[in-house]
mmCIF file of C-alpha atoms in Angstrom:
data_model
loop_
_atom_site.group_PDB
_atom_site.id
_atom_site.type_symbol
_atom_site.label_atom_id
_atom_site.label_comp_id
_atom_site.label_asym_id
_atom_site.label_seq_id
_atom_site.Cartn_x
_atom_site.Cartn_y
_atom_site.Cartn_z
ATOM 1 C CA MET A 1 6.154 -6.672 -0.070
ATOM 2 C CA PRO A 2 5.443 -9.982 -0.136
ATOM 3 C CA LYS A 3 8.404 -10.683 2.224
ATOM 4 C CA GLU A 4 11.926 -11.330 1.092
ATOM 5 C CA ILE A 5 11.926 -15.120 0.754
ATOM 6 C CA THR A 6 8.929 -15.110 -1.688
ATOM 7 C CA HIS A 7 10.456 -12.379 -3.770
ATOM 8 C CA CYS A 8 13.828 -14.292 -3.973
ATOM 9 C CA ILE A 9 11.910 -17.549 -5.140
ATOM 10 C CA LEU A 10 9.878 -15.663 -7.786
ATOM 11 C CA ALA A 11 13.064 -13.832 -9.122
ATOM 12 C CA GLU A 12 15.001 -17.131 -9.541
ATOM 13 C CA ARG A 13 12.015 -18.917 -11.128
ATOM 14 C CA ALA A 14 11.386 -16.055 -13.467
ATOM 15 C CA VAL A 15 15.048 -16.115 -14.746
ATOM 16 C CA HIS A 16 14.887 -19.978 -15.325
ATOM 17 C CA THR A 17 11.523 -20.037 -16.845
ATOM 18 C CA LEU A 18 12.370 -17.425 -19.340
ATOM 19 C CA ALA A 19 15.467 -19.402 -20.361
ATOM 20 C CA ALA A 20 13.428 -22.374 -20.784
ATOM 21 C CA ALA A 21 10.711 -20.599 -22.923
ATOM 22 C CA ALA A 22 9.771 -22.153 -26.241
ATOM 23 C CA SER A 23 9.954 -18.751 -28.055
ATOM 24 C CA PRO A 24 13.304 -18.236 -29.537
ATOM 25 C CA ASP A 25 13.361 -14.556 -28.709
ATOM 26 C CA LYS A 26 12.407 -15.153 -25.083
ATOM 27 C CA HIS A 27 14.879 -18.104 -24.800
ATOM 28 C CA ALA A 28 17.666 -16.204 -26.060
ATOM 29 C CA VAL A 29 17.225 -13.275 -23.513
ATOM 30 C CA GLY A 30 16.631 -15.772 -20.756
ATOM 31 C CA ARG A 31 19.737 -17.717 -21.552
ATOM 32 C CA GLU A 32 21.924 -14.560 -21.453
ATOM 33 C CA ILE A 33 20.384 -13.735 -17.918
ATOM 34 C CA VAL A 34 20.994 -17.235 -16.662
ATOM 35 C CA PHE A 35 24.596 -16.889 -17.537
ATOM 36 C CA ILE A 36 24.876 -13.691 -15.504
ATOM 37 C CA ALA A 37 22.775 -15.025 -12.655
ATOM 38 C CA GLU A 38 24.967 -18.110 -12.333
ATOM 39 C CA ARG A 39 27.944 -15.935 -11.685
ATOM 40 C CA LEU A 40 26.345 -13.246 -9.604
ATOM 41 C CA PRO A 41 23.196 -14.642 -7.813
ATOM 42 C CA GLN A 42 23.309 -12.269 -4.909
ATOM 43 C CA LEU A 43 22.786 -9.279 -7.218
ATOM 44 C CA LEU A 44 19.448 -10.805 -8.422
ATOM 45 C CA TYR A 45 18.332 -11.686 -4.962
ATOM 46 C CA PHE A 46 19.155 -8.354 -3.532
ATOM 47 C CA GLY A 47 17.490 -6.567 -6.516
ATOM 48 C CA SER A 48 14.363 -8.738 -5.723
ATOM 49 C CA VAL A 49 13.973 -7.315 -2.192
ATOM 50 C CA SER A 50 15.515 -3.821 -2.677
ATOM 51 C CA PRO A 51 12.242 -1.846 -3.317
ATOM 52 C CA ASP A 52 11.366 -2.603 0.449
ATOM 53 C CA ILE A 53 14.576 -1.599 2.160
ATOM 54 C CA PHE A 54 13.188 1.828 3.014
ATOM 55 C CA PHE A 55 10.486 0.504 5.084
ATOM 56 C CA TYR A 56 12.983 -0.878 7.571
ATOM 57 C CA ASP A 57 14.197 2.510 8.539
ATOM 58 C CA ILE A 58 12.578 2.239 11.808
ATOM 59 C CA LYS A 59 13.623 4.841 14.429
ATOM 60 C CA LEU A 60 15.706 3.191 17.033
ATOM 61 C CA PRO A 61 16.291 4.788 20.536
ATOM 62 C CA TRP A 62 19.890 5.647 19.962
ATOM 63 C CA GLU A 63 19.177 7.336 16.491
ATOM 64 C CA LEU A 64 18.803 10.726 18.038
ATOM 65 C CA ARG A 65 20.634 12.696 15.310
ATOM 66 C CA VAL A 66 19.113 10.950 12.259
ATOM 67 C CA LYS A 67 17.545 13.606 10.185
ATOM 68 C CA HIS A 68 16.454 12.035 7.065
ATOM 69 C CA ARG A 69 14.309 8.751 7.058
ATOM 70 C CA GLY A 70 13.678 6.139 4.462
ATOM 71 C CA LEU A 71 9.870 5.853 4.649
ATOM 72 C CA PHE A 72 9.179 8.828 2.262
ATOM 73 C CA TRP A 73 11.239 7.152 -0.349
ATOM 74 C CA GLY A 74 9.744 3.771 -0.013
ATOM 75 C CA GLU A 75 6.247 5.268 -0.437
ATOM 76 C CA LEU A 76 7.427 7.263 -3.363
ATOM 77 C CA ILE A 77 8.891 4.381 -5.310
ATOM 78 C CA HIS A 78 5.840 2.148 -4.530
ATOM 79 C CA GLY A 79 3.657 4.694 -6.264
ATOM 80 C CA THR A 80 1.567 5.196 -3.190
ATOM 81 C CA GLN A 81 0.232 8.636 -4.363
ATOM 82 C CA GLY A 82 0.124 7.527 -7.985
ATOM 83 C CA GLU A 83 3.736 8.405 -8.624
ATOM 84 C CA ASP A 84 5.732 6.767 -11.615
ATOM 85 C CA SER A 85 7.116 3.775 -9.672
ATOM 86 C CA LEU A 86 9.394 2.810 -12.425
ATOM 87 C CA ALA A 87 10.929 6.294 -13.381
ATOM 88 C CA HIS A 88 13.963 5.518 -11.316
ATOM 89 C CA VAL A 89 14.373 2.088 -12.950
ATOM 90 C CA MET A 90 14.394 3.777 -16.334
ATOM 91 C CA VAL A 91 17.222 5.867 -14.938
ATOM 92 C CA MET A 92 19.020 2.741 -14.023
ATOM 93 C CA LEU A 93 18.812 1.492 -17.414
ATOM 94 C CA ASP A 94 19.805 4.749 -18.910
ATOM 95 C CA THR A 95 22.931 4.526 -16.646
ATOM 96 C CA LEU A 96 23.853 1.262 -18.035
ATOM 97 C CA ARG A 97 24.006 2.855 -21.519
ATOM 98 C CA ASP A 98 25.495 6.297 -20.512
ATOM 99 C CA GLU A 99 29.209 6.308 -19.477
ATOM 100 C CA ARG A 100 28.873 9.846 -18.045
ATOM 101 C CA LEU A 101 26.216 8.612 -15.482
ATOM 102 C CA GLN A 102 28.385 5.584 -14.872
ATOM 103 C CA ALA A 103 31.405 7.803 -14.005
ATOM 104 C CA ASN A 104 29.406 9.699 -11.274
ATOM 105 C CA ILE A 105 29.209 6.603 -9.070
ATOM 106 C CA ASN A 106 32.393 4.720 -10.392
ATOM 107 C CA ALA A 107 35.353 6.832 -9.530
ATOM 108 C CA GLY A 108 35.172 8.723 -12.971
ATOM 109 C CA ARG A 109 35.255 5.462 -14.850
ATOM 110 C CA ALA A 110 32.869 3.656 -17.291
ATOM 111 C CA PHE A 111 31.548 0.395 -15.883
ATOM 112 C CA SER A 112 33.394 -2.713 -16.787
ATOM 113 C CA THR A 113 31.508 -5.559 -18.608
ATOM 114 C CA GLU A 114 31.111 -7.351 -15.310
ATOM 115 C CA GLN A 115 29.693 -4.194 -13.566
ATOM 116 C CA ARG A 116 27.251 -3.732 -16.256
ATOM 117 C CA ASP A 117 26.138 -7.338 -16.145
ATOM 118 C CA GLY A 118 25.873 -7.288 -12.311
ATOM 119 C CA LEU A 119 23.847 -4.043 -12.199
ATOM 120 C CA LEU A 120 21.592 -5.210 -14.950
ATOM 121 C CA LEU A 121 20.875 -8.304 -12.852
ATOM 122 C CA PHE A 122 20.046 -6.055 -9.857
ATOM 123 C CA VAL A 123 17.640 -4.213 -12.107
ATOM 124 C CA LEU A 124 15.930 -7.404 -13.201
ATOM 125 C CA GLY A 125 15.551 -8.574 -9.618
ATOM 126 C CA TYR A 126 14.042 -5.249 -8.832
ATOM 127 C CA LEU A 127 11.585 -5.545 -11.660
ATOM 128 C CA SER A 128 10.515 -9.198 -10.542
ATOM 129 C CA HIS A 129 9.576 -7.562 -7.227
ATOM 130 C CA VAL A 130 7.459 -5.006 -8.952
ATOM 131 C CA ALA A 131 5.775 -7.921 -11.107
ATOM 132 C CA LEU A 132 5.007 -9.888 -7.906
ATOM 133 C CA ASP A 133 3.779 -6.974 -5.870
ATOM 134 C CA THR A 134 1.321 -5.820 -8.662
ATOM 135 C CA VAL A 135 -0.194 -9.400 -8.837
ATOM 136 C CA MET A 136 -0.279 -10.220 -5.111
ATOM 137 C CA HIS A 137 -0.837 -7.079 -3.263
ATOM 138 C CA PRO A 138 -4.487 -6.535 -4.171
ATOM 139 C CA ILE A 139 -5.114 -9.928 -2.472
ATOM 140 C CA VAL A 140 -2.964 -9.162 0.524
ATOM 141 C CA TYR A 141 -4.610 -5.696 1.113
ATOM 142 C CA HIS A 142 -8.195 -7.153 0.907
ATOM 143 C CA TYR A 143 -7.434 -9.634 3.550
ATOM 144 C CA ALA A 144 -5.125 -7.401 5.739
ATOM 145 C CA GLY A 145 -7.378 -4.245 5.576
ATOM 146 C CA ASN A 146 -6.455 -0.547 5.077
ATOM 147 C CA TYR A 147 -2.629 -0.199 5.547
ATOM 148 C CA TYR A 148 -3.178 3.539 5.374
ATOM 149 C CA ALA A 149 -6.300 3.926 7.535
ATOM 150 C CA PRO A 150 -6.777 7.270 9.262
ATOM 151 C CA ASP A 151 -7.474 5.460 12.511
ATOM 152 C CA ARG A 152 -4.192 4.469 14.102
ATOM 153 C CA ARG A 153 -5.399 1.291 15.832
ATOM 154 C CA GLU A 154 -6.801 0.086 12.607
ATOM 155 C CA LYS A 155 -3.604 1.069 10.572
ATOM 156 C CA LEU A 156 -1.456 -0.926 13.006
ATOM 157 C CA ARG A 157 -3.765 -3.857 12.995
ATOM 158 C CA SER A 158 -3.835 -3.886 9.106
ATOM 159 C CA GLU A 159 -0.080 -3.604 8.915
ATOM 160 C CA ALA A 160 0.220 -6.563 11.391
ATOM 161 C CA ARG A 161 -2.210 -8.648 9.331
ATOM 162 C CA HIS A 162 -0.384 -7.824 6.241
ATOM 163 C CA ARG A 163 2.795 -8.936 7.852
ATOM 164 C CA ALA A 164 1.348 -12.207 9.068
ATOM 165 C CA ILE A 165 -0.134 -13.076 5.762
ATOM 166 C CA GLU A 166 3.147 -12.577 4.090
ATOM 167 C CA THR A 167 5.140 -14.399 6.711
ATOM 168 C CA VAL A 168 2.924 -17.523 6.330
ATOM 169 C CA LEU A 169 3.243 -17.021 2.459
ATOM 170 C CA ASP A 170 6.937 -17.388 2.726
ATOM 171 C CA LEU A 171 6.652 -20.751 4.548
ATOM 172 C CA TYR A 172 4.143 -21.793 1.983
ATOM 173 C CA ASN A 173 6.361 -20.899 -1.024
ATOM 174 C CA LEU A 174 9.324 -22.583 0.653
ATOM 175 C CA ALA A 175 7.354 -25.788 0.857
ATOM 176 C CA ALA A 176 6.506 -25.524 -2.771
ATOM 177 C CA ILE A 177 10.227 -25.809 -3.703
ATOM 178 C CA ASP A 178 10.829 -28.451 -1.035
ATOM 179 C CA SER A 179 12.719 -26.034 1.271
ATOM 180 C CA ASP A 180 12.524 -24.454 4.609
ATOM 181 C CA LEU A 181 14.097 -21.507 6.608
ATOM 182 C CA LYS A 182 17.217 -23.495 7.286
ATOM 183 C CA LYS A 183 17.753 -24.995 3.871
ATOM 184 C CA PHE A 184 17.078 -21.758 1.991
ATOM 185 C CA ARG A 185 19.602 -19.620 3.891
ATOM 186 C CA ALA A 186 17.874 -16.358 2.932
ATOM 187 C CA LYS A 187 20.242 -14.190 5.085
ATOM 188 C CA HIS A 188 23.103 -15.292 2.938
ATOM 189 C CA LYS A 189 21.247 -14.720 -0.445
ATOM 190 C CA LEU A 190 20.347 -11.145 0.478
ATOM 191 C CA ALA A 191 23.801 -9.914 1.579
ATOM 192 C CA LEU A 192 25.604 -8.010 -1.189
ATOM 193 C CA PRO A 193 29.233 -9.131 -1.699
ATOM 194 C CA GLU A 194 31.617 -6.482 -0.345
ATOM 195 C CA LYS A 195 33.054 -5.642 -3.690
ATOM 196 C CA TRP A 196 29.496 -4.846 -4.949
ATOM 197 C CA ARG A 197 27.821 -3.180 -1.996
ATOM 198 C CA ASP A 198 28.887 0.469 -2.463
ATOM 199 C CA LEU A 199 28.473 0.324 -6.359
ATOM 200 C CA VAL A 200 25.122 -1.071 -6.088
ATOM 201 C CA LEU A 201 23.732 1.211 -3.454
ATOM 202 C CA ALA A 202 25.254 4.270 -5.227
ATOM 203 C CA PHE A 203 23.694 3.123 -8.447
ATOM 204 C CA TYR A 204 20.221 2.827 -6.548
ATOM 205 C CA THR A 205 20.690 6.248 -4.917
ATOM 206 C CA GLN A 206 21.621 7.970 -8.182
ATOM 207 C CA SER A 207 18.642 6.700 -10.013
ATOM 208 C CA ILE A 208 16.251 7.950 -7.303
ATOM 209 C CA LEU A 209 17.870 11.374 -7.237
ATOM 210 C CA LEU A 210 17.678 11.801 -10.997
ATOM 211 C CA ALA A 211 14.245 10.420 -11.470
ATOM 212 C CA PHE A 212 12.671 12.498 -8.703
ATOM 213 C CA PRO A 213 14.792 15.773 -8.498
ATOM 214 C CA GLU A 214 11.899 17.950 -6.969
ATOM 215 C CA GLU A 215 11.314 15.496 -4.149
ATOM 216 C CA ALA A 216 15.064 15.345 -3.538
ATOM 217 C CA THR A 217 15.543 19.111 -3.452
ATOM 218 C CA ARG A 218 12.456 19.325 -1.001
ATOM 219 C CA GLN A 219 14.033 16.710 1.324
ATOM 220 C CA PHE A 220 17.764 17.548 1.078
ATOM 221 C CA GLY A 221 18.187 20.941 -0.727
ATOM 222 C CA SER A 222 20.131 21.478 -3.767
ATOM 223 C CA LEU A 223 23.210 19.419 -4.444
ATOM 224 C CA THR A 224 25.152 18.762 -7.497
ATOM 225 C CA GLN A 225 24.983 15.519 -9.494
ATOM 226 C CA SER A 226 28.824 14.909 -8.858
ATOM 227 C CA GLU A 227 28.176 14.656 -5.127
ATOM 228 C CA ILE A 228 26.179 11.296 -5.389
ATOM 229 C CA ARG A 229 28.644 9.430 -3.142
ATOM 230 C CA ARG A 230 28.447 12.243 -0.461
ATOM 231 C CA HIS A 231 24.608 12.879 -0.804
ATOM 232 C CA PRO A 232 22.498 12.577 2.265
ATOM 233 C CA LEU A 233 20.362 9.923 0.461
ATOM 234 C CA ILE A 234 23.261 7.578 0.176
ATOM 235 C CA ALA A 235 23.468 7.521 4.086
ATOM 236 C CA VAL A 236 19.714 6.682 4.075
ATOM 237 C CA VAL A 237 20.045 3.856 1.543
ATOM 238 C CA LYS A 238 23.100 2.341 3.358
ATOM 239 C CA ARG A 239 21.410 2.456 6.821
ATOM 240 C CA CYS A 240 18.211 0.856 5.253
ATOM 241 C CA TYR A 241 20.220 -1.825 3.669
ATOM 242 C CA LYS A 242 21.934 -2.736 6.983
ATOM 243 C CA LYS A 243 18.659 -2.717 8.899
ATOM 244 C CA GLN A 244 16.948 -4.963 6.336
ATOM 245 C CA SER A 245 19.671 -7.470 6.786
ATOM 246 C CA ARG A 246 19.800 -7.260 10.597
ATOM 247 C CA PHE A 247 16.051 -7.400 11.128
ATOM 248 C CA ASN A 248 15.676 -10.361 8.781
ATOM 249 C CA ARG A 249 18.235 -12.361 10.880
ATOM 250 C CA LEU A 250 16.198 -11.657 13.820
ATOM 251 C CA PHE A 251 12.893 -12.627 12.244
ATOM 252 C CA GLN A 252 14.318 -15.996 11.027
ATOM 253 C CA ASN A 253 16.052 -16.771 14.424
ATOM 254 C CA ALA A 254 14.022 -19.713 15.808
ATOM 255 C CA GLY A 255 14.812 -18.743 19.426
ATOM 256 C CA ILE A 256 13.907 -15.140 18.984
ATOM 257 C CA ALA A 257 10.616 -16.209 17.151
ATOM 258 C CA ARG A 258 9.573 -18.497 20.110
ATOM 259 C CA SER A 259 10.292 -16.009 22.744
ATOM 260 C CA GLY A 260 8.596 -13.140 20.819
ATOM 261 C CA LEU A 261 5.505 -15.057 20.134
ATOM 262 C CA TRP A 262 5.248 -16.443 23.569
ATOM 263 C CA TYR A 263 5.664 -12.978 25.093
ATOM 264 C CA ASN A 264 2.970 -11.477 22.645
ATOM 265 C CA ARG A 265 0.618 -14.256 23.766
ATOM 266 C CA LYS A 266 1.350 -13.430 27.400
ATOM 267 C CA ARG A 267 0.653 -9.668 26.686
ATOM 268 C CA GLN A 268 -2.581 -10.713 25.131
ATOM 269 C CA ASP A 269 -1.546 -9.767 21.663
ATOM 270 C CA ARG A 270 -0.485 -6.123 22.519
ATOM 271 C CA LEU A 271 2.781 -6.683 20.519
ATOM 272 C CA HIS A 272 0.935 -7.914 17.368
ATOM 273 C CA PHE A 273 2.663 -5.253 15.271
ATOM 274 C CA ASN A 274 6.022 -6.749 15.825
ATOM 275 C CA SER A 275 5.276 -10.386 16.557
ATOM 276 C CA SER A 276 3.670 -10.826 13.065
ATOM 277 C CA LEU A 277 7.082 -10.348 11.517
ATOM 278 C CA LEU A 278 8.491 -13.558 13.262
ATOM 279 C CA TYR A 279 8.453 -16.963 11.492
ATOM 280 C CA PRO A 280 6.283 -19.257 13.716
ATOM 281 C CA ALA A 281 8.034 -22.400 12.500
ATOM 282 C CA VAL A 282 10.947 -23.502 10.303
ATOM 283 C CA SER A 283 8.706 -24.925 7.589
ATOM 284 C CA TYR A 284 5.032 -24.835 6.461
ATOM 285 C CA SER A 285 4.417 -28.476 7.376
ATOM 286 C CA ALA A 286 5.706 -27.785 10.962
ATOM 287 C CA TYR A 287 3.454 -24.671 11.077
ATOM 288 C CA LEU A 288 0.391 -26.720 9.996
ATOM 289 C CA SER A 289 1.222 -29.560 12.394
ATOM 290 C CA LYS A 290 0.693 -27.432 15.368
ATOM 291 C CA SER A 291 -2.072 -25.268 14.071
ATOM 292 C CA LYS A 292 -5.029 -27.568 15.209
ATOM 293 C CA GLY A 293 -7.388 -25.748 12.823
ATOM 294 C CA ASP A 294 -7.116 -22.303 14.589
ATOM 295 C CA PHE A 295 -4.137 -20.825 12.786
ATOM 296 C CA PHE A 296 -4.284 -18.941 9.497
ATOM 297 C CA LYS A 297 -3.518 -21.027 6.424
ATOM 298 C CA ILE A 298 -2.883 -20.031 2.848
ATOM 299 C CA SER A 299 -5.687 -22.488 1.746
ATOM 300 C CA ASP A 300 -8.123 -20.257 3.643
ATOM 301 C CA LEU A 301 -7.876 -17.714 0.878
ATOM 302 C CA GLN A 302 -10.285 -18.731 -1.695
ATOM 303 C CA SER A 303 -11.492 -15.507 -3.352
ATOM 304 C CA TYR A 304 -11.048 -11.796 -2.871
ATOM 305 C CA ARG A 305 -12.604 -8.470 -3.968
ATOM 306 C CA ASP A 306 -10.251 -6.083 -5.736
ATOM 307 C CA PRO A 307 -9.685 -3.282 -3.356
ATOM 308 C CA VAL A 308 -10.157 -0.534 -5.958
ATOM 309 C CA SER A 309 -12.929 -2.083 -8.255
ATOM 310 C CA ASN A 310 -14.677 -4.363 -5.710
ATOM 311 C CA ARG A 311 -14.781 -6.967 -8.431
ATOM 312 C CA GLU A 312 -14.722 -10.465 -6.840
ATOM 313 C CA GLN A 313 -12.008 -12.901 -8.222
ATOM 314 C CA SER A 314 -11.106 -16.434 -7.294
ATOM 315 C CA ILE A 315 -7.597 -17.183 -5.931
ATOM 316 C CA ARG A 316 -5.816 -19.997 -7.765
ATOM 317 C CA PRO A 317 -2.189 -20.183 -6.786
ATOM 318 C CA GLN A 318 -0.880 -21.652 -10.081
ATOM 319 C CA ALA A 319 -2.698 -18.944 -12.069
ATOM 320 C CA LEU A 320 -1.278 -16.149 -9.989
ATOM 321 C CA GLN A 321 2.126 -17.634 -10.386
ATOM 322 C CA ARG A 322 1.785 -17.696 -14.160
ATOM 323 C CA ARG A 323 0.649 -14.013 -14.063
ATOM 324 C CA ALA A 324 3.675 -12.936 -11.831
ATOM 325 C CA LEU A 325 6.138 -14.829 -14.150
ATOM 326 C CA ALA A 326 4.498 -13.476 -17.383
ATOM 327 C CA ARG A 327 4.846 -10.006 -16.190
ATOM 328 C CA SER A 328 8.421 -10.577 -14.973
ATOM 329 C CA HIS A 329 9.278 -12.122 -18.330
ATOM 330 C CA ALA A 330 7.830 -8.943 -20.137
ATOM 331 C CA PHE A 331 9.761 -6.675 -17.741
ATOM 332 C CA PHE A 332 12.971 -8.698 -18.259
ATOM 333 C CA ARG A 333 12.893 -8.507 -21.976
ATOM 334 C CA ALA A 334 12.074 -4.861 -22.137
ATOM 335 C CA ALA A 335 14.903 -3.898 -19.705
ATOM 336 C CA PHE A 336 17.324 -6.313 -21.071
ATOM 337 C CA ASN A 337 16.896 -5.129 -24.834
ATOM 338 C CA TYR A 338 17.084 -1.410 -23.757
ATOM 339 C CA ALA A 339 20.204 -1.861 -21.544
ATOM 340 C CA ARG A 340 21.875 -3.660 -24.290
ATOM 341 C CA GLY A 341 21.045 -1.198 -26.915
ATOM 342 C CA PHE A 342 18.674 -3.574 -28.956
ATOM 343 C CA SER A 343 15.649 -1.241 -28.413
ATOM 344 C CA HIS A 344 14.819 2.387 -27.847
ATOM 345 C CA ARG A 345 13.742 4.046 -24.523
ATOM 346 C CA GLN A 346 10.065 4.498 -25.726
ATOM 347 C CA ASP A 347 10.018 0.737 -26.557
ATOM 348 C CA ALA A 348 11.006 -0.119 -23.049
ATOM 349 C CA ARG A 349 8.614 2.336 -21.550
ATOM 350 C CA ARG A 350 5.588 0.847 -23.145
ATOM 351 C CA VAL A 351 6.187 -2.264 -21.010
ATOM 352 C CA LEU A 352 7.791 -0.573 -17.928
ATOM 353 C CA LYS A 353 4.905 1.532 -16.827
ATOM 354 C CA GLY A 354 4.456 3.198 -13.438
ATOM 355 C CA TYR A 355 2.466 0.524 -11.753
ATOM 356 C CA SER A 356 1.385 1.168 -8.147
ATOM 357 C CA LEU A 357 3.204 -1.757 -6.126
ATOM 358 C CA ASN A 358 -0.006 -1.457 -3.710
ATOM 359 C CA ASN A 359 -2.835 -1.961 -6.124
ATOM 360 C CA GLY A 360 -1.266 -3.071 -9.369
ATOM 361 C CA ARG A 361 -2.802 -0.327 -11.376
ATOM 362 C CA VAL A 362 -0.818 2.471 -13.430
ATOM 363 C CA ALA A 363 -0.818 5.867 -11.706
ATOM 364 C CA VAL A 364 -3.761 4.950 -9.356
ATOM 365 C CA PRO A 365 -3.165 6.322 -5.818
ATOM 366 C CA THR A 366 -3.528 3.984 -2.872
ATOM 367 C CA GLU A 367 -6.428 5.987 -1.487
ATOM 368 C CA LYS A 368 -8.510 4.678 -4.352
ATOM 369 C CA MET A 369 -8.360 1.220 -2.533
ATOM 370 C CA GLN A 370 -11.705 1.131 -0.599
ATOM 371 C CA TYR A 371 -12.849 -2.347 -0.365
ATOM 372 C CA PHE A 372 -11.359 -4.626 2.379
ATOM 373 C CA SER A 373 -12.490 -7.701 4.405
ATOM 374 C CA PRO A 374 -9.868 -8.165 6.943
ATOM 375 C CA LEU A 375 -9.066 -11.543 8.450
ATOM 376 C CA GLN A 376 -9.486 -11.743 12.169
ATOM 377 C CA ILE A 377 -6.148 -13.039 13.047
ATOM 378 C CA ASP A 378 -3.741 -11.941 15.780
ATOM 379 C CA GLY A 379 -0.040 -11.379 15.907
ATOM 380 C CA ASN A 380 0.570 -15.119 16.621
ATOM 381 C CA PHE A 381 -1.208 -16.027 13.304
ATOM 382 C CA ARG A 382 -4.276 -17.476 15.133
ATOM 383 C CA TYR A 383 -7.941 -16.540 14.418
ATOM 384 C CA ILE A 384 -9.392 -14.623 17.264
ATOM 385 C CA THR A 385 -12.638 -13.736 18.800
ATOM 386 C CA GLN A 386 -14.156 -10.259 18.818
ATOM 387 C CA ALA A 387 -13.834 -10.252 22.590
ATOM 388 C CA HIS A 388 -10.086 -10.998 22.300
ATOM 389 C CA HIS A 389 -9.773 -8.447 19.631
ATOM 390 C CA ARG A 390 -11.189 -5.730 21.682
ATOM 391 C CA SER A 391 -8.863 -6.495 24.699
ATOM 392 C CA SER A 392 -5.762 -6.506 22.670
ATOM 393 C CA THR A 393 -6.199 -3.218 20.861
#
């Protein structure tokens, strides 16, 4: 993450700013992408949130017979252990050039021009997610704490702070484009059109299976490439897609948010792990108007220490946005040119490296993140005292 709304905003902005670039080469690529995005915007939006769908595979009480879970795959494609986080993205781009790979997931046929365009847009959305995570996550982890702490209480607290920071960041970024939860209509942007859903999810599934064959075999056993549509991973991907959609509808529901935050407060913050996912207001201005100084605000974040190097850096929102856009633009051009046959795989690979989505470094495992300074905020986005903190853990 950041959460879904921030990723959608960045993806859209990356497309339009590339098209507006002064460089003729950048402008030409950006213009082509804009033409596709105007026809198929939901492919871009879903691509921009798709790396996180596996983290929504929370075990529900009625899921007694579910054998395979999504969390393993979410950690893998985030490069948590230093894995190549873009190996499967390269397979996606290979598929856009290889009719044999296309036939595996398209009823034995090569992709149509529209299908190639739509799936390329999905890939570009995915890459915008990677670009933003690699820029923002070192900051979020610094202030949230160790998401992978061996102590369970600290792990849950860190995850809740992580969610709270990113929830408020969504409201902040909506305000930056003069929007709010109602105007933005995120749940409509994130839903794949029915005609695209099965193809996009099969495309995603095949890329992971071909990029990580050893992991797939350990998880599922040996299955042939022609069985993609019946492979157990496609069931995992579809379930995660549905859960992401359903949970986000809940998080953005004002009535549910009011009730959930009230109940967490009544229970002395014992539900912080869940309440931090709820949006505390429909807009950032509404959130600030009720804060009375004791709520977390984005302006509270002035500087941070890199969780790997411990190097202190200032936080300047405009500079961070420029970095995320510049990386998105570089990713877009490399992916577009390779998918269209204008460059070679090794050319794309020089840009599309295996960045960790957690620490922003290439092939560096998350365990190398050692330096944190957690904000003392609760699941209702308020700053808390140490006494309150002890009573609620």
